[in-house]
Coordinates of C-alpha atoms in Angstrom, one line a residue:
X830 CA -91.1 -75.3 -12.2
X831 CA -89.2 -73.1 -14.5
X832 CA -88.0 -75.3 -18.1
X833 CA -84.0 -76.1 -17.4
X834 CA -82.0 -76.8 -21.2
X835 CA -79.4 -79.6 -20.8
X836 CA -77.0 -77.2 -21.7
X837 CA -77.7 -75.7 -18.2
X838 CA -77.7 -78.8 -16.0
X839 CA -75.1 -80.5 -17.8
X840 CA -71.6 -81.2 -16.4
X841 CA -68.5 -80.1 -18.2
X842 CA -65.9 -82.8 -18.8
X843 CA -62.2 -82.0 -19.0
X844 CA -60.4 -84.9 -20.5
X845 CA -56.4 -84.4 -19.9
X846 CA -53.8 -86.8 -22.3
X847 CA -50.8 -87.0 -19.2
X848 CA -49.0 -88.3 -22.9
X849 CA -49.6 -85.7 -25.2
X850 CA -49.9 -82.7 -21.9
X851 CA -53.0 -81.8 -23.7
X852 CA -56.4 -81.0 -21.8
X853 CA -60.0 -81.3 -24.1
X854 CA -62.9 -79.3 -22.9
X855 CA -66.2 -81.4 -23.8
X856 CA -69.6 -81.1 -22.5
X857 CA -72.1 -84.1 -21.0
X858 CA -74.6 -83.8 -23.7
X859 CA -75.6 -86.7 -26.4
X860 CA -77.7 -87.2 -29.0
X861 CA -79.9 -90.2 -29.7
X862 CA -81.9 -91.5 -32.6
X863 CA -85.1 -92.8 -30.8
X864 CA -84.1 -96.3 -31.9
X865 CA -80.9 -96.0 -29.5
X866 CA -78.3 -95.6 -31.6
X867 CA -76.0 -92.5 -30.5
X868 CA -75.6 -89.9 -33.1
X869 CA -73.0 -87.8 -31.5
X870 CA -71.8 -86.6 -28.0
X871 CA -70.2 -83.3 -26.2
X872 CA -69.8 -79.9 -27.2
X873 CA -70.8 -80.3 -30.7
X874 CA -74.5 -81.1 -29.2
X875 CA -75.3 -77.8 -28.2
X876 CA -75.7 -76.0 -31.4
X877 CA -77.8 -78.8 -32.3
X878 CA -80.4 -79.6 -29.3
X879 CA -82.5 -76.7 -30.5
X880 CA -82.9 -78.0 -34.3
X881 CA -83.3 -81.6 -33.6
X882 CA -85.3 -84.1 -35.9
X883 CA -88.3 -85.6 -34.4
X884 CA -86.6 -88.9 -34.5
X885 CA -84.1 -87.6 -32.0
X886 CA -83.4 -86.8 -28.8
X887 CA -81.6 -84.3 -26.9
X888 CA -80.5 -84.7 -22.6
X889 CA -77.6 -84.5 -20.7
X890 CA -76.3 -87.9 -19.2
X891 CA -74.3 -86.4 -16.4
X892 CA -76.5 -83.8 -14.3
X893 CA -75.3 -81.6 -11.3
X894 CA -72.1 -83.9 -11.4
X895 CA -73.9 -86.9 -10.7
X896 CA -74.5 -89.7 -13.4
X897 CA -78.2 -89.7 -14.6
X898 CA -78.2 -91.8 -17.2
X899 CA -75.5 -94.8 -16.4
X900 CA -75.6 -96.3 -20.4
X901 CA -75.9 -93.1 -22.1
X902 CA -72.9 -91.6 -20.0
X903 CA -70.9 -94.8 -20.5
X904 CA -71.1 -94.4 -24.8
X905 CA -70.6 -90.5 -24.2
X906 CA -67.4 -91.0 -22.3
X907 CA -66.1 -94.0 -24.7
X908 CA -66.6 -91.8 -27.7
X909 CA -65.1 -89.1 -26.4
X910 CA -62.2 -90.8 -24.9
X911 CA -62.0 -92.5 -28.4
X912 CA -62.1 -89.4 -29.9
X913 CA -59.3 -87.3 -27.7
X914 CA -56.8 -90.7 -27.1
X915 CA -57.5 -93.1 -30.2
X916 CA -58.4 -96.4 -30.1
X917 CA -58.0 -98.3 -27.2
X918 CA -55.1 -101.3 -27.2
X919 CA -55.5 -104.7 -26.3
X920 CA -55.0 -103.5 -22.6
X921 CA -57.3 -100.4 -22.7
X922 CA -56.3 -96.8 -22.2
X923 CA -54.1 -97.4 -18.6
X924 CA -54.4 -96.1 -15.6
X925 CA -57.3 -93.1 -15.2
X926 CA -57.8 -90.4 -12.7
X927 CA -61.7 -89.5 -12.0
X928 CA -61.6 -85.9 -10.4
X929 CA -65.2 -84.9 -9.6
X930 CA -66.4 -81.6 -7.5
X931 CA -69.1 -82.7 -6.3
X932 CA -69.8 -84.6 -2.8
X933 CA -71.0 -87.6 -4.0
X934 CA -72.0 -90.9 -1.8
X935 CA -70.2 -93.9 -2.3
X936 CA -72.8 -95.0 -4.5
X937 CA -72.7 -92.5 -7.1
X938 CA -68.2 -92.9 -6.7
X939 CA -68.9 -96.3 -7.4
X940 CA -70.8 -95.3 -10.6
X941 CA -67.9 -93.2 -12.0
X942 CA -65.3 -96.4 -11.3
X943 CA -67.3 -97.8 -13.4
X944 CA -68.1 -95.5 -16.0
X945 CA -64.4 -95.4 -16.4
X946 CA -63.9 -98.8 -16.7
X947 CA -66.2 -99.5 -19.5
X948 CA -64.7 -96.8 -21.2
X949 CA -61.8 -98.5 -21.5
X950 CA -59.5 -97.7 -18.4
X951 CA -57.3 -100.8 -17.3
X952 CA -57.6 -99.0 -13.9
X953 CA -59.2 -95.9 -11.7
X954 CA -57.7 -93.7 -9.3
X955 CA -60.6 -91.6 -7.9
X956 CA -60.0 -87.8 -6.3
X957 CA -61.9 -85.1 -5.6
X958 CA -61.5 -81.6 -3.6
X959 CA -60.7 -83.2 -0.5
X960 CA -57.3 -84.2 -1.7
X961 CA -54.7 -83.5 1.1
X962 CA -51.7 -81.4 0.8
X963 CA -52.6 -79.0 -2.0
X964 CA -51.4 -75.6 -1.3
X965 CA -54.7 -73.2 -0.8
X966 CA -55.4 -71.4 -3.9
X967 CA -53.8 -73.8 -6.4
X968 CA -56.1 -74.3 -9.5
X969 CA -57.6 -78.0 -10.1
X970 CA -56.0 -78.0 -13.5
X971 CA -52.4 -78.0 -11.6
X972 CA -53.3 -80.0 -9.1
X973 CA -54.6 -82.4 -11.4
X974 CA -52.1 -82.6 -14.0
X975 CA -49.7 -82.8 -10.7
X976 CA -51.8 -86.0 -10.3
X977 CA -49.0 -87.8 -12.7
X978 CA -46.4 -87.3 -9.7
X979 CA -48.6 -89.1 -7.5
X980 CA -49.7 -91.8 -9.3
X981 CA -46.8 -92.6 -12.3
X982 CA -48.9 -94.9 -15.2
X983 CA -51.5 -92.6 -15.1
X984 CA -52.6 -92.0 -18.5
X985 CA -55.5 -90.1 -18.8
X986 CA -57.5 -87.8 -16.4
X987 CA -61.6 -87.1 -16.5
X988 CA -62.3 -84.1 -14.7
X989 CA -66.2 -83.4 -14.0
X990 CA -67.1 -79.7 -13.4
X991 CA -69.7 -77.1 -14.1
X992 CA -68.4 -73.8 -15.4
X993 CA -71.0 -72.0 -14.7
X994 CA -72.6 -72.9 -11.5
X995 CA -75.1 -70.3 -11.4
X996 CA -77.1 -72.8 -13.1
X997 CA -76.7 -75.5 -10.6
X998 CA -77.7 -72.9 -8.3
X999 CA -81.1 -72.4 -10.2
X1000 CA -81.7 -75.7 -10.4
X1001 CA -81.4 -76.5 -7.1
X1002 CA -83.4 -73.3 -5.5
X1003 CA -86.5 -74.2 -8.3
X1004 CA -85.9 -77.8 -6.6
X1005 CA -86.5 -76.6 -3.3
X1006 CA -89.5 -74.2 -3.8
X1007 CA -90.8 -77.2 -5.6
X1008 CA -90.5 -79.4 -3.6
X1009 CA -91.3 -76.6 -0.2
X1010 CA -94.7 -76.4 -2.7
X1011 CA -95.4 -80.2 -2.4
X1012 CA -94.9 -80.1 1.1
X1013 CA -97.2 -76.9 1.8
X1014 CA -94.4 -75.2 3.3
X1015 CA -94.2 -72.6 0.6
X1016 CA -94.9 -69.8 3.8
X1017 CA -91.6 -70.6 5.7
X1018 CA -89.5 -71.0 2.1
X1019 CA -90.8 -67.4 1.3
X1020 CA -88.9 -67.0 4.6
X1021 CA -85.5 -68.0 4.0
X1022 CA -84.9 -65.0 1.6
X1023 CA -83.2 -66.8 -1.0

């Protein structure tokens, strides 16, 4: 199967302040010593994953918007929440809003609860593209910043994208011919004309 970089199948994280109307584009990459300790997460990875030290690792904990790597995405998200809102008070952050794009069973919903949670969130609203009574056409960004009108003590939103989708696309279609390989049905893939 063709080599993937995480900076292709990686998710791109939006974080949104509702307090300061600022949004923070990040990306779901870390960086690990291999004794566990995280030396830094998001964007700031990607110039580095091609120069790391043998002692390190490289991968991205979030993958085709699902979560890969549950601990790895949890101290990713924490830092970068830390990072974008400041420390978290007694209480936490507030209330968050998870906005995801993918379908995702209620498993993998359950996992970004969670995920938000540990990162600090006193509580989770969760949406995604099925949210009723958007006007067709609106951008995501509106409608979630609109979020706020919805849900009042909202105080922070996590959005989970993929810019460039071509690359989920990639994945996926070197997925299938792999896995159409495995299964000896590599004559009716050929087939499809993908």
């Amino acid at each position: 199967m063709e080599k993937f970089t995480p900076s292709e199948l990686c998710a791109d994280i939006k974080i949104y302040d509702y307090k300061k109307k600022v949004k923070y584009d990040e990306k779901s990459l870390v960086i690990f010593e291999k004794t566990g300790k995280m030396i830094t997460a998001g964007k700031e990875c990607e110039g580095m994953l091609y120069t790391l030290p043998a002692d390190s690792i490289g991968f991205s904990p979030i993958v085709l918007g699902r979560v890969s790597d549950y601990t790895c995405a949890e101290k990713m998200l924490k830092q970068m929440l830390c990072r974008y809102l400041g420390k978290p008070v007694f209480a936490g952050y507030g209330e968050g809003l998870i906005f995801v794009h993918e379908k995702l069973n209620e498993v993998e919903m359950k996992a970004y609860f969670d995920l938000l949670y540990q990162a600090g969130a006193k509580n989770v609203v969760y949406a995604d593209e099925s949210v009723k009574g958007i006007p067709e056409g609106t951008p995501w960004e509106d409608v979630i910043w609109g979020m706020k009108n919805t849900y009042k003590n909202l105080r922070f939103a996590v959005e989970i994208t993929k810019e460039q989708p071509m690359d989920y696309l990639r994945y996926s279609l070197a997925q299938l011919a792999e896995n159409c390989k495995r299964w000896g049905l590599e004559e009716e893939m050929s087939k499809l004309h993908i």
